[in-house]
Tab-separated table of C-alpha atoms in Angstrom:
chain	number	residue	atom	x	y	z
A	1	MET	CA	0.000	0.000	0.000
A	2	ALA	CA	1.273	3.465	-0.903
A	3	SER	CA	2.590	5.817	1.751
A	4	VAL	CA	2.034	9.574	1.905
A	5	THR	CA	4.437	11.911	3.706
A	6	LEU	CA	2.595	14.839	5.246
A	7	ARG	CA	4.116	18.283	5.770
A	8	PRO	CA	2.328	21.046	7.703
A	9	GLY	CA	1.278	23.998	5.580
A	10	ARG	CA	1.378	22.166	2.264
A	11	VAL	CA	-0.824	19.088	2.064
A	12	ALA	CA	-1.905	18.174	-1.471
A	13	LEU	CA	-5.503	17.260	-2.235
A	14	ALA	CA	-4.325	14.259	-4.243
A	15	ASP	CA	-2.534	12.900	-1.158
A	16	LEU	CA	-5.620	13.422	0.994
A	17	ARG	CA	-7.742	11.607	-1.615
A	18	ALA	CA	-5.241	8.740	-1.540
A	19	ILE	CA	-5.565	8.492	2.252
A	20	ALA	CA	-9.362	8.637	2.237
A	21	CYS	CA	-10.224	6.642	-0.867
A	22	ARG	CA	-7.319	4.241	-1.312
A	23	GLY	CA	-6.186	3.739	2.275
A	24	ALA	CA	-2.694	5.165	1.716
A	25	LYS	CA	-0.568	5.146	4.890
A	26	ALA	CA	0.100	8.640	6.244
A	27	VAL	CA	3.472	9.488	7.793
A	28	LEU	CA	4.440	12.858	9.252
A	29	ASP	CA	7.665	14.317	7.881
A	30	PRO	CA	10.404	13.570	10.477
A	31	ALA	CA	11.678	17.123	9.947
A	32	CYS	CA	8.744	18.238	12.129
A	33	ARG	CA	10.451	16.810	15.215
A	34	GLY	CA	12.570	19.895	15.905
A	35	PRO	CA	9.727	22.448	15.940
A	36	VAL	CA	7.503	20.076	17.948
A	37	ASP	CA	10.204	19.596	20.595
A	38	ALA	CA	10.812	23.345	20.781
A	39	ALA	CA	7.124	24.064	21.473
A	40	ALA	CA	6.973	21.265	24.070
A	41	ALA	CA	10.022	22.775	25.804
A	42	MET	CA	8.254	26.133	25.838
A	43	VAL	CA	5.314	24.569	27.700
A	44	GLU	CA	7.721	23.050	30.234
A	45	GLY	CA	9.238	26.502	30.746
A	46	ILE	CA	5.836	28.126	31.294
A	47	VAL	CA	4.969	25.569	33.963
A	48	ALA	CA	8.393	25.825	35.632
A	49	ARG	CA	8.166	29.627	35.866
A	50	GLY	CA	4.604	29.566	37.124
A	51	ASP	CA	3.316	31.747	34.307
A	52	THR	CA	-0.455	31.652	33.859
A	53	VAL	CA	-1.359	30.609	30.303
A	54	TYR	CA	-4.797	29.534	29.119
A	55	GLY	CA	-5.152	25.801	28.619
A	56	ILE	CA	-1.818	25.006	30.216
A	57	ASN	CA	-2.582	25.794	33.845
A	58	THR	CA	-6.109	27.238	33.701
A	59	GLY	CA	-9.586	25.860	33.256
A	60	PHE	CA	-11.279	25.867	29.871
A	61	GLY	CA	-13.945	27.923	28.140
A	62	SER	CA	-15.879	30.009	30.664
A	63	LEU	CA	-13.678	28.467	33.421
A	64	ALA	CA	-10.558	30.077	31.968
A	65	ARG	CA	-10.097	32.261	35.078
A	66	SER	CA	-9.574	29.203	37.307
A	67	ARG	CA	-5.838	28.695	38.037
A	68	ILE	CA	-4.843	25.019	38.308
A	69	SER	CA	-1.993	23.873	40.564
A	70	ASP	CA	1.001	22.090	39.039
A	71	GLY	CA	0.079	18.818	40.734
A	72	GLN	CA	-3.299	18.805	38.956
A	73	LEU	CA	-2.142	19.604	35.409
A	74	SER	CA	-2.103	16.029	34.079
A	75	ARG	CA	-5.473	15.329	35.671
A	76	LEU	CA	-6.782	18.560	34.130
A	77	GLN	CA	-5.914	17.349	30.634
A	78	THR	CA	-7.286	13.835	31.189
A	79	ASN	CA	-10.518	15.205	32.643
A	80	LEU	CA	-10.834	17.494	29.642
A	81	VAL	CA	-10.674	14.559	27.236
A	82	LEU	CA	-13.096	12.402	29.231
A	83	SER	CA	-15.635	15.167	29.917
A	84	HIS	CA	-15.738	16.246	26.290
A	85	ALA	CA	-16.400	12.747	24.881
A	86	THR	CA	-20.115	13.448	24.485
A	87	GLY	CA	-20.757	12.554	20.853
A	88	LEU	CA	-23.870	10.771	19.637
A	89	GLY	CA	-25.119	9.228	16.438
A	90	PRO	CA	-23.625	6.728	13.995
A	91	LEU	CA	-19.861	6.313	13.895
A	92	LEU	CA	-17.815	8.067	11.250
A	93	ASP	CA	-16.575	5.614	8.642
A	94	ASP	CA	-12.955	4.507	8.470
A	95	ALA	CA	-12.103	6.699	5.474
A	96	VAL	CA	-13.138	9.849	7.347
A	97	VAL	CA	-11.380	8.776	10.555
A	98	ARG	CA	-8.178	8.139	8.599
A	99	LEU	CA	-8.359	11.702	7.345
A	100	VAL	CA	-9.099	13.058	10.822
A	101	MET	CA	-6.033	11.309	12.232
A	102	ALA	CA	-3.796	12.434	9.377
A	103	LEU	CA	-4.977	16.041	9.655
A	104	LYS	CA	-4.465	16.046	13.424
A	105	MET	CA	-0.888	14.851	12.892
A	106	VAL	CA	-0.332	17.715	10.445
A	107	GLY	CA	-1.729	20.325	12.816
A	108	LEU	CA	0.289	19.124	15.795
A	109	GLY	CA	3.379	18.601	13.639
A	110	ALA	CA	3.718	22.295	12.809
A	111	GLY	CA	5.264	22.894	16.216
A	112	HIS	CA	2.860	25.485	17.593
A	113	SER	CA	0.726	23.257	19.846
A	114	GLY	CA	3.128	22.295	22.641
A	115	VAL	CA	2.631	18.527	22.588
A	116	ARG	CA	5.464	16.045	22.980
A	117	TRP	CA	6.615	14.098	19.934
A	118	ARG	CA	5.351	10.880	21.494
A	119	VAL	CA	1.764	12.147	21.202
A	120	ILE	CA	2.170	12.328	17.437
A	121	GLU	CA	3.986	8.975	17.407
A	122	SER	CA	1.065	7.325	19.202
A	123	LEU	CA	-1.424	8.760	16.727
A	124	GLN	CA	0.733	7.674	13.807
A	125	ALA	CA	1.152	4.152	15.244
A	126	LEU	CA	-2.616	3.685	15.346
A	127	LEU	CA	-2.938	4.955	11.806
A	128	GLN	CA	-0.174	2.680	10.520
A	129	ALA	CA	-1.811	-0.319	12.213
A	130	GLU	CA	-5.168	0.577	10.613
A	131	ILE	CA	-6.740	1.021	14.034
A	132	TYR	CA	-9.377	3.725	13.920
A	133	PRO	CA	-10.998	5.333	16.995
A	134	CYS	CA	-14.771	5.077	17.141
A	135	ILE	CA	-15.970	8.654	16.646
A	136	PRO	CA	-19.709	9.454	16.820
A	137	ALA	CA	-20.752	11.673	13.938
A	138	LYS	CA	-22.815	14.191	15.906
A	139	GLY	CA	-21.924	16.663	18.637
A	140	SER	CA	-19.719	19.371	17.113
A	141	VAL	CA	-20.833	22.938	16.401
A	142	GLY	CA	-17.551	23.706	14.630
A	143	ALA	CA	-16.105	26.236	17.052
A	144	SER	CA	-13.507	25.768	19.778
A	145	GLY	CA	-12.706	22.995	17.362
A	146	ASP	CA	-14.582	19.739	16.873
A	147	LEU	CA	-14.440	19.119	20.611
A	148	ALA	CA	-16.682	16.099	21.156
A	149	PRO	CA	-15.566	13.994	18.162
A	150	LEU	CA	-11.882	14.766	18.755
A	151	ALA	CA	-12.332	13.813	22.416
A	152	HIS	CA	-13.498	10.360	21.305
A	153	LEU	CA	-10.358	10.063	19.178
A	154	SER	CA	-8.199	11.211	22.099
A	155	CYS	CA	-9.791	8.749	24.517
A	156	VAL	CA	-8.161	5.897	22.633
A	157	LEU	CA	-4.720	7.518	23.021
A	158	ILE	CA	-5.077	7.327	26.821
A	159	GLY	CA	-6.409	3.772	26.752
A	160	ARG	CA	-10.092	4.627	26.997
A	161	GLY	CA	-12.919	4.667	24.477
A	162	ARG	CA	-13.361	2.239	21.599
A	163	ALA	CA	-11.679	1.603	18.246
A	164	ARG	CA	-12.193	-0.449	15.081
A	165	HIS	CA	-9.632	-2.888	13.744
A	166	LYS	CA	-10.040	-5.337	10.865
A	167	GLY	CA	-13.812	-5.043	10.951
A	168	GLY	CA	-14.198	-5.551	14.689
A	169	GLU	CA	-14.597	-3.181	17.623
A	170	ILE	CA	-12.062	-3.251	20.458
A	171	SER	CA	-11.340	-1.285	23.617
A	172	GLY	CA	-8.990	1.671	23.602
A	173	GLU	CA	-6.606	-0.286	25.790
A	174	GLU	CA	-6.536	-3.199	23.340
A	175	ALA	CA	-6.125	-0.782	20.439
A	176	LEU	CA	-2.914	0.595	21.924
A	177	LYS	CA	-1.600	-2.913	22.605
A	178	ARG	CA	-2.150	-3.909	18.976
A	179	ALA	CA	-0.459	-0.705	17.805
A	180	GLY	CA	2.497	-1.371	20.127
A	181	VAL	CA	2.314	1.872	22.106
A	182	PRO	CA	1.581	2.524	25.808
A	183	PRO	CA	-1.313	4.706	26.963
A	184	LEU	CA	-0.417	8.381	27.074
A	185	THR	CA	-0.232	10.237	30.337
A	186	LEU	CA	-1.178	13.645	29.070
A	187	GLY	CA	1.083	16.546	29.868
A	188	PRO	CA	0.165	20.233	30.135
A	189	LYS	CA	-1.683	21.535	27.047
A	190	GLU	CA	-1.788	18.108	25.345
A	191	GLY	CA	-5.456	17.284	25.914
A	192	LEU	CA	-6.473	20.731	24.751
A	193	ALA	CA	-4.256	20.518	21.672
A	194	LEU	CA	-5.825	17.194	20.745
A	195	LEU	CA	-9.398	18.455	21.182
A	196	ASN	CA	-9.017	21.902	19.638
A	197	GLY	CA	-8.969	21.978	15.849
A	198	THR	CA	-11.189	21.685	12.795
A	199	GLN	CA	-9.935	18.273	11.706
A	200	VAL	CA	-13.273	16.434	11.878
A	201	SER	CA	-15.190	19.113	9.979
A	202	THR	CA	-12.375	19.334	7.440
A	203	ALA	CA	-12.147	15.557	7.001
A	204	LEU	CA	-15.904	15.304	6.459
A	205	ALA	CA	-15.780	18.155	3.953
A	206	LEU	CA	-12.868	16.564	2.107
A	207	ALA	CA	-14.650	13.218	1.932
A	208	GLY	CA	-17.691	15.066	0.591
A	209	LEU	CA	-15.546	16.927	-1.937
A	210	PHE	CA	-14.039	13.690	-3.273
A	211	ALA	CA	-17.454	12.020	-3.613
A	212	ILE	CA	-18.888	15.124	-5.295
A	213	GLU	CA	-15.965	15.178	-7.729
A	214	ASP	CA	-16.689	11.531	-8.588
A	215	ALA	CA	-20.317	12.442	-9.205
A	216	PHE	CA	-19.428	15.556	-11.205
A	217	ALA	CA	-17.163	13.603	-13.560
A	218	ALA	CA	-19.961	11.114	-14.218
A	219	ALA	CA	-22.555	13.865	-14.617
A	220	THR	CA	-20.387	15.552	-17.234
A	221	VAL	CA	-20.298	12.314	-19.217
A	222	SER	CA	-23.998	11.611	-18.710
A	223	GLY	CA	-24.852	15.108	-19.947
A	224	ALA	CA	-22.857	14.613	-23.124
A	225	LEU	CA	-24.337	11.145	-23.602
A	226	ALA	CA	-27.874	12.498	-23.163
A	227	THR	CA	-27.150	15.274	-25.660
A	228	ASP	CA	-26.171	12.736	-28.321
A	229	ALA	CA	-29.045	10.399	-27.400
A	230	VAL	CA	-31.662	13.075	-28.107
A	231	LYS	CA	-29.751	14.377	-31.134
A	232	GLY	CA	-28.907	17.632	-29.436
A	233	SER	CA	-26.624	20.245	-30.935
A	234	ASP	CA	-22.987	20.857	-30.040
A	235	ALA	CA	-23.185	24.448	-31.335
A	236	PRO	CA	-23.876	25.850	-27.827
A	237	PHE	CA	-20.419	24.587	-26.830
A	238	ASP	CA	-18.635	26.779	-29.395
A	239	PRO	CA	-15.696	28.454	-27.607
A	240	ARG	CA	-16.561	31.881	-29.010
A	241	ILE	CA	-19.717	31.956	-26.878
A	242	HIS	CA	-17.885	31.174	-23.671
A	243	ARG	CA	-14.941	33.493	-24.224
A	244	LEU	CA	-17.410	36.380	-24.229
A	245	ARG	CA	-18.528	35.556	-20.702
A	246	GLY	CA	-15.120	34.609	-19.369
A	247	HIS	CA	-15.809	32.317	-16.406
A	248	ALA	CA	-13.092	29.688	-16.113
A	249	GLY	CA	-15.428	26.838	-15.228
A	250	GLN	CA	-17.804	27.619	-18.064
A	251	LYS	CA	-14.987	27.658	-20.611
A	252	ALA	CA	-13.546	24.410	-19.241
A	253	MET	CA	-16.909	22.658	-19.395
A	254	ALA	CA	-17.647	23.844	-22.938
A	255	GLU	CA	-14.288	22.495	-24.067
A	256	THR	CA	-14.981	19.211	-22.264
A	257	TYR	CA	-18.366	18.772	-23.945
A	258	ARG	CA	-16.869	19.585	-27.354
A	259	ARG	CA	-14.188	16.975	-26.820
A	260	LEU	CA	-16.619	14.328	-25.568
A	261	LEU	CA	-18.913	14.797	-28.583
A	262	ALA	CA	-16.236	15.231	-31.243
A	263	GLY	CA	-16.465	12.673	-34.035
A	264	SER	CA	-19.975	11.426	-33.244
A	265	ALA	CA	-21.683	9.935	-36.284
A	266	ILE	CA	-24.992	10.523	-34.523
A	267	ARG	CA	-24.274	14.247	-34.477
A	268	GLN	CA	-23.313	14.175	-38.154
A	269	SER	CA	-26.612	12.470	-39.002
A	270	HIS	CA	-28.725	15.502	-38.037
A	271	LEU	CA	-26.570	18.504	-38.910
A	272	ASP	CA	-29.268	19.817	-41.241
A	273	CYS	CA	-32.265	19.204	-38.968
A	274	ASP	CA	-34.875	21.943	-38.432
A	275	ARG	CA	-34.527	22.144	-34.620
A	276	VAL	CA	-33.531	25.699	-33.707
A	277	GLN	CA	-32.617	25.387	-30.005
A	278	ASP	CA	-32.333	22.639	-27.414
A	279	PRO	CA	-33.868	22.831	-23.926
A	280	TYR	CA	-31.751	24.535	-21.281
A	281	SER	CA	-30.756	21.254	-19.613
A	282	LEU	CA	-28.756	20.513	-22.778
A	283	ARG	CA	-27.913	23.944	-24.136
A	284	CYS	CA	-26.861	25.573	-20.858
A	285	GLN	CA	-24.698	22.740	-19.540
A	286	PRO	CA	-21.466	24.771	-19.736
A	287	GLN	CA	-23.058	27.661	-17.870
A	288	VAL	CA	-24.610	25.565	-15.093
A	289	MET	CA	-21.943	22.901	-14.717
A	290	GLY	CA	-19.229	25.515	-15.175
A	291	ALA	CA	-20.587	27.586	-12.291
A	292	CYS	CA	-20.702	24.436	-10.165
A	293	LEU	CA	-17.148	23.565	-11.179
A	294	ASP	CA	-15.975	27.007	-10.073
A	295	GLN	CA	-17.607	26.486	-6.679
A	296	ILE	CA	-16.013	23.054	-6.341
A	297	ALA	CA	-12.610	24.486	-7.218
A	298	HIS	CA	-13.001	27.319	-4.701
A	299	ALA	CA	-14.091	24.948	-1.940
A	300	ALA	CA	-11.235	22.579	-2.758
A	301	GLY	CA	-8.761	25.442	-2.385
A	302	VAL	CA	-10.186	26.406	1.003
A	303	LEU	CA	-10.073	22.817	2.242
A	304	GLU	CA	-6.536	22.277	0.991
A	305	ILE	CA	-5.391	25.290	3.010
A	306	GLU	CA	-7.341	24.131	6.068
A	307	ALA	CA	-5.852	20.642	5.818
A	308	GLY	CA	-2.359	22.046	6.335
A	309	ALA	CA	-3.345	24.569	8.974
A	310	VAL	CA	-2.778	24.879	12.731
A	311	THR	CA	-6.212	25.267	14.315
A	312	ASP	CA	-5.865	24.745	18.060
A	313	ASN	CA	-5.559	27.317	20.849
A	314	PRO	CA	-3.546	28.879	22.395
A	315	LEU	CA	-0.742	28.856	19.845
A	316	LEU	CA	2.904	28.831	20.878
A	317	PHE	CA	5.665	30.737	19.103
A	318	PRO	CA	8.939	29.431	20.569
A	319	THR	CA	11.120	31.786	18.526
A	320	ASP	CA	9.364	34.799	20.043
A	321	GLY	CA	8.526	33.224	23.387
A	322	ASP	CA	4.860	34.137	22.985
A	323	ALA	CA	1.738	32.095	23.747
A	324	LEU	CA	-1.207	33.691	21.967
A	325	SER	CA	-4.908	32.981	22.384
A	326	GLY	CA	-6.867	33.366	19.181
A	327	GLY	CA	-9.639	31.686	17.231
A	328	ASN	CA	-8.147	29.434	14.546
A	329	PHE	CA	-10.424	26.686	15.854
A	330	HIS	CA	-13.462	28.483	14.412
A	331	ALA	CA	-14.429	26.469	11.347
A	332	GLU	CA	-16.273	29.169	9.408
A	333	PRO	CA	-14.072	28.684	6.293
A	334	VAL	CA	-14.954	24.986	6.276
A	335	ALA	CA	-18.652	25.655	6.856
A	336	LEU	CA	-18.888	28.118	3.970
A	337	ALA	CA	-16.918	25.825	1.659
A	338	ALA	CA	-19.169	22.888	2.571
A	339	ASP	CA	-22.284	24.976	1.926
A	340	ALA	CA	-20.906	25.942	-1.488
A	341	LEU	CA	-20.321	22.266	-2.290
A	342	ALA	CA	-23.846	21.415	-1.142
A	343	ILE	CA	-25.409	24.010	-3.417
A	344	ALA	CA	-23.222	22.901	-6.333
A	345	VAL	CA	-24.068	19.217	-6.015
A	346	ALA	CA	-27.767	20.033	-5.636
A	347	GLU	CA	-27.623	21.924	-8.937
A	348	VAL	CA	-25.782	19.089	-10.673
A	349	THR	CA	-28.425	16.656	-9.419
A	350	SER	CA	-31.257	18.918	-10.551
A	351	LEU	CA	-29.821	19.291	-14.050
A	352	CYS	CA	-29.435	15.520	-14.418
A	353	GLU	CA	-33.012	14.932	-13.289
A	354	ARG	CA	-34.271	17.370	-15.935
A	355	ARG	CA	-32.401	15.518	-18.673
A	356	ILE	CA	-33.870	12.191	-17.536
A	357	ALA	CA	-37.323	13.767	-17.851
A	358	LEU	CA	-36.357	14.930	-21.341
A	359	LEU	CA	-35.073	11.502	-22.379
A	360	ILE	CA	-38.262	9.648	-21.394
A	361	ASP	CA	-40.605	12.208	-22.990
A	362	ALA	CA	-41.150	11.049	-26.571
A	363	THR	CA	-42.517	14.434	-27.663
A	364	LEU	CA	-39.212	16.118	-26.752
A	365	SER	CA	-36.610	13.396	-27.255
A	366	GLY	CA	-37.825	11.741	-30.439
A	367	LEU	CA	-37.169	8.417	-28.698
A	368	PRO	CA	-39.721	5.726	-27.777
A	369	PRO	CA	-41.872	6.630	-24.753
A	370	PHE	CA	-40.001	5.853	-21.516
A	371	LEU	CA	-37.120	4.504	-23.601
A	372	VAL	CA	-38.562	1.048	-24.109
A	373	GLU	CA	-40.115	-0.886	-26.954
A	374	GLU	CA	-43.762	-1.910	-26.529
A	375	SER	CA	-44.388	0.908	-24.075
A	376	GLY	CA	-47.688	0.327	-22.378
A	377	VAL	CA	-46.922	-3.306	-21.780
A	378	ASN	CA	-43.520	-2.092	-20.573
A	379	SER	CA	-43.078	0.918	-18.285
A	380	GLY	CA	-39.381	1.287	-19.037
A	381	PHE	CA	-37.724	4.184	-17.240
A	382	MET	CA	-40.975	5.702	-15.942
A	383	VAL	CA	-40.431	5.008	-12.245
A	384	ALA	CA	-36.660	5.224	-12.432
A	385	HIS	CA	-37.333	8.885	-13.161
A	386	VAL	CA	-39.585	9.058	-10.085
A	387	THR	CA	-36.647	7.866	-7.993
A	388	ALA	CA	-34.434	10.491	-9.593
A	389	ALA	CA	-37.005	13.180	-8.783
A	390	ALA	CA	-37.178	12.021	-5.150
A	391	LEU	CA	-33.392	12.145	-4.744
A	392	ALA	CA	-33.099	15.505	-6.481
A	393	SER	CA	-35.752	16.924	-4.163
A	394	GLU	CA	-33.907	15.615	-1.111
A	395	ASN	CA	-30.743	17.352	-2.260
A	396	LYS	CA	-32.583	20.632	-2.652
A	397	SER	CA	-33.667	20.455	0.991
A	398	LEU	CA	-30.226	19.365	2.197
A	399	ALA	CA	-28.612	22.248	0.304
A	400	HIS	CA	-29.953	24.836	2.770
A	401	PRO	CA	-26.841	26.526	4.212
A	402	ALA	CA	-25.791	25.276	7.637
A	403	SER	CA	-23.389	28.142	8.219
A	404	VAL	CA	-26.179	30.687	8.612
A	405	ASP	CA	-27.138	29.094	11.937
A	406	SER	CA	-25.399	29.665	15.266
A	407	LEU	CA	-26.261	28.706	18.851
A	408	PRO	CA	-24.114	30.046	21.713
A	409	THR	CA	-22.390	27.480	23.938
A	410	SER	CA	-20.182	27.357	27.044
A	411	ALA	CA	-22.200	29.902	29.038
A	412	ASN	CA	-22.019	32.371	26.137
A	413	GLN	CA	-18.222	32.384	26.046
A	414	GLU	CA	-18.498	30.692	22.656
A	415	ASP	CA	-21.237	32.973	21.384
A	416	HIS	CA	-20.886	32.417	17.644
A	417	VAL	CA	-20.269	29.014	16.085
A	418	SER	CA	-19.947	27.741	12.510
A	419	MET	CA	-21.967	24.494	12.380
A	420	ALA	CA	-19.226	23.247	10.047
A	421	ALA	CA	-19.443	19.621	11.135
A	422	PHE	CA	-23.044	19.262	9.979
A	423	ALA	CA	-22.404	21.426	6.925
A	424	ALA	CA	-19.714	18.927	5.919
A	425	ARG	CA	-21.358	15.721	7.133
A	426	ARG	CA	-24.467	16.090	4.993
A	427	LEU	CA	-22.296	16.230	1.860
A	428	GLY	CA	-21.868	12.453	1.970
A	429	GLU	CA	-25.615	11.887	1.769
A	430	MET	CA	-25.969	14.502	-0.948
A	431	ALA	CA	-23.182	12.949	-3.021
A	432	ALA	CA	-24.822	9.514	-2.705
A	433	ASN	CA	-28.142	10.993	-3.863
A	434	ALA	CA	-26.405	12.640	-6.796
A	435	GLN	CA	-24.662	9.410	-7.743
A	436	GLY	CA	-28.040	7.666	-7.811
A	437	VAL	CA	-29.587	10.277	-10.104
A	438	ILE	CA	-26.558	10.318	-12.384
A	439	ALA	CA	-26.608	6.518	-12.559
A	440	ILE	CA	-30.203	6.675	-13.768
A	441	GLU	CA	-29.289	9.282	-16.387
A	442	LEU	CA	-26.351	7.220	-17.614
A	443	LEU	CA	-28.620	4.196	-18.005
A	444	ALA	CA	-31.346	6.242	-19.687
A	445	ALA	CA	-28.927	7.971	-22.048
A	446	ALA	CA	-27.251	4.663	-22.922
A	447	GLN	CA	-30.697	3.196	-23.632
A	448	GLY	CA	-31.464	6.154	-25.881
A	449	MET	CA	-28.219	5.657	-27.770
A	450	GLU	CA	-29.197	2.074	-28.569
A	451	PHE	CA	-32.090	3.333	-30.713
A	452	HIS	CA	-29.604	5.074	-33.039
A	453	ARG	CA	-27.589	1.951	-33.829
A	454	PRO	CA	-25.773	1.143	-36.049
A	455	LEU	CA	-24.620	4.767	-35.848
A	456	LYS	CA	-21.740	5.274	-33.442
A	457	SER	CA	-21.128	8.141	-31.086
A	458	SER	CA	-17.700	9.655	-30.348
A	459	ALA	CA	-14.780	7.611	-29.036
A	460	GLY	CA	-15.212	9.010	-25.543
A	461	LEU	CA	-18.933	8.374	-25.369
A	462	GLU	CA	-18.566	4.889	-26.854
A	463	SER	CA	-16.068	4.249	-24.033
A	464	ALA	CA	-18.716	5.384	-21.558
A	465	MET	CA	-21.218	3.059	-23.227
A	466	GLY	CA	-18.735	0.230	-22.803
A	467	LYS	CA	-18.389	0.929	-19.077
A	468	ILE	CA	-22.167	0.899	-18.670
A	469	ARG	CA	-22.818	-2.178	-20.784
A	470	ALA	CA	-20.073	-4.112	-19.019
A	471	LEU	CA	-22.305	-3.975	-15.944
A	472	VAL	CA	-25.852	-3.552	-17.230
A	473	PRO	CA	-27.416	-4.909	-20.461
A	474	ARG	CA	-29.862	-2.995	-22.606
A	475	LEU	CA	-33.414	-2.851	-21.254
A	476	ASP	CA	-35.415	-4.884	-23.801
A	477	ALA	CA	-38.368	-5.476	-21.464
A	478	ASP	CA	-39.292	-4.555	-17.916
A	479	ARG	CA	-37.149	-5.987	-15.137
A	480	MET	CA	-36.079	-4.919	-11.654
A	481	MET	CA	-33.990	-1.825	-12.297
A	482	ALA	CA	-32.681	-1.215	-8.784
A	483	PRO	CA	-29.707	-3.604	-9.238
A	484	ASP	CA	-28.818	-1.843	-12.507
A	485	MET	CA	-28.923	1.546	-10.826
A	486	GLN	CA	-26.878	0.313	-7.877
A	487	ALA	CA	-24.205	-1.133	-10.157
A	488	ILE	CA	-23.718	2.139	-12.048
A	489	ALA	CA	-23.875	4.205	-8.839
A	490	ALA	CA	-21.072	2.034	-7.451
A	491	LEU	CA	-19.052	2.617	-10.630
A	492	ILE	CA	-19.500	6.374	-10.158
A	493	ALA	CA	-18.463	6.155	-6.485
A	494	GLU	CA	-15.305	4.311	-7.534
A	495	GLY	CA	-14.351	7.231	-9.783
A	496	GLY	CA	-15.139	5.225	-12.897
A	497	PHE	CA	-15.596	8.244	-15.185
A	498	HIS	CA	-12.623	10.430	-14.261
A	499	ASP	CA	-10.578	9.049	-17.144
A	500	LEU	CA	-13.029	10.614	-19.595
A	501	VAL	CA	-12.614	14.109	-18.105
A	502	PRO	CA	-8.889	14.270	-17.290
A	503	GLY	CA	-7.619	17.337	-15.474
A	504	LEU	CA	-11.089	18.766	-14.925
A	505	LEU	CA	-11.378	18.386	-11.135
A	506	PRO	CA	-9.077	19.667	-8.375
A	507	SER	CA	-8.057	16.464	-6.578
A	508	CYS	CA	-7.888	14.134	-9.589
């Protein structure tokens, strides 16, 4: 299995995709040891001098004015971890937890958190052994960091909590034994450094980004396939149109559609037809998908920066000797990026649903009703479209921005929060809905193409047809369609269409 070396401040999206989607092993750059040790020595100095610094020898949140004696500092950190492990709901899946652990290593490895190197080593040992803390999905408001979920991760490091290994659930104590590391006795600042940070929100958003990119690649292909299936025009993709507007995503999508359709004999067969304009779901694909692509690219840039960031509090600057309290734990950038992704994937889903409706409507498509011979006896794609409509509607509701909400916590000390964790978490469900709708469109468009045989489409779209037909045969008469839809949705989730749109998406 491939290994990825992580360096604070510059973590590539492609490496994060490899960790999440392909299980690549993450290793922190050993060059981080020096800065980490320097910050840990600074914490030791603060304690030795008796200086009062938040989170090192004080209480937390609204209890920040409580001074803690030196003899209670380790207990303070352990109590922090245990008291904050209040998450509920289903457990985050292994891919997300891998990302959380990798991102936490990056944040601590920058040398501004004050933890000892052995804290990072313990985290890395669990990750290398494929032992993943059990982290409930719900309980973070995305400010002061993802406190509850990161507390569940941290519990395993001190021999508490639960973890997953090789498909089974084990105790935190057993997890450390299998990883070959002893339980941590937390030093000053270490519990707080582990709990502060946006790593859970960021990991969820990254996982959502990757799944949305997989869906977007497939939706680009399905849109081109549907265009050829209904004998749509490629004239709206002429570069002169898109240069006049200037948006990067729009120009990139127009070029992609031109390339996907180039050389289609089906297109050549109706060059002189009397149709003046296609419906918007065909004609405006560069404008709609291009705008979505721009939002995806922007969100990807935000998340790439956040992945390499230091987001706990207070932050230590050993060179200057300063310990500064700030608010890098506030996950507003992640929340806004996740909301942008949600709106983009809802629009992609909506556009695909409209093209399915077009494909099955004989008066608009010129194809047999519901894309099946002997319609009436056969219902064809009639109710597959109903499923697509249901999923598209769900995505519209889920697209409502989470970041516009805030509820004060910690006795009003934390009086504005980001709701980034939910903003990011719902992306997984939205991407799965989108993949289902796109799978239906791919099947419907492929079915439509069959009615134009023996004419061939372009090389790229014939390749797409081959991918589809390798899993699902043509619909000659009614059958259960759910297995067909599931097979193509799985192909989308595996990134099965990225090769047809190379270089289009940020992490691919």
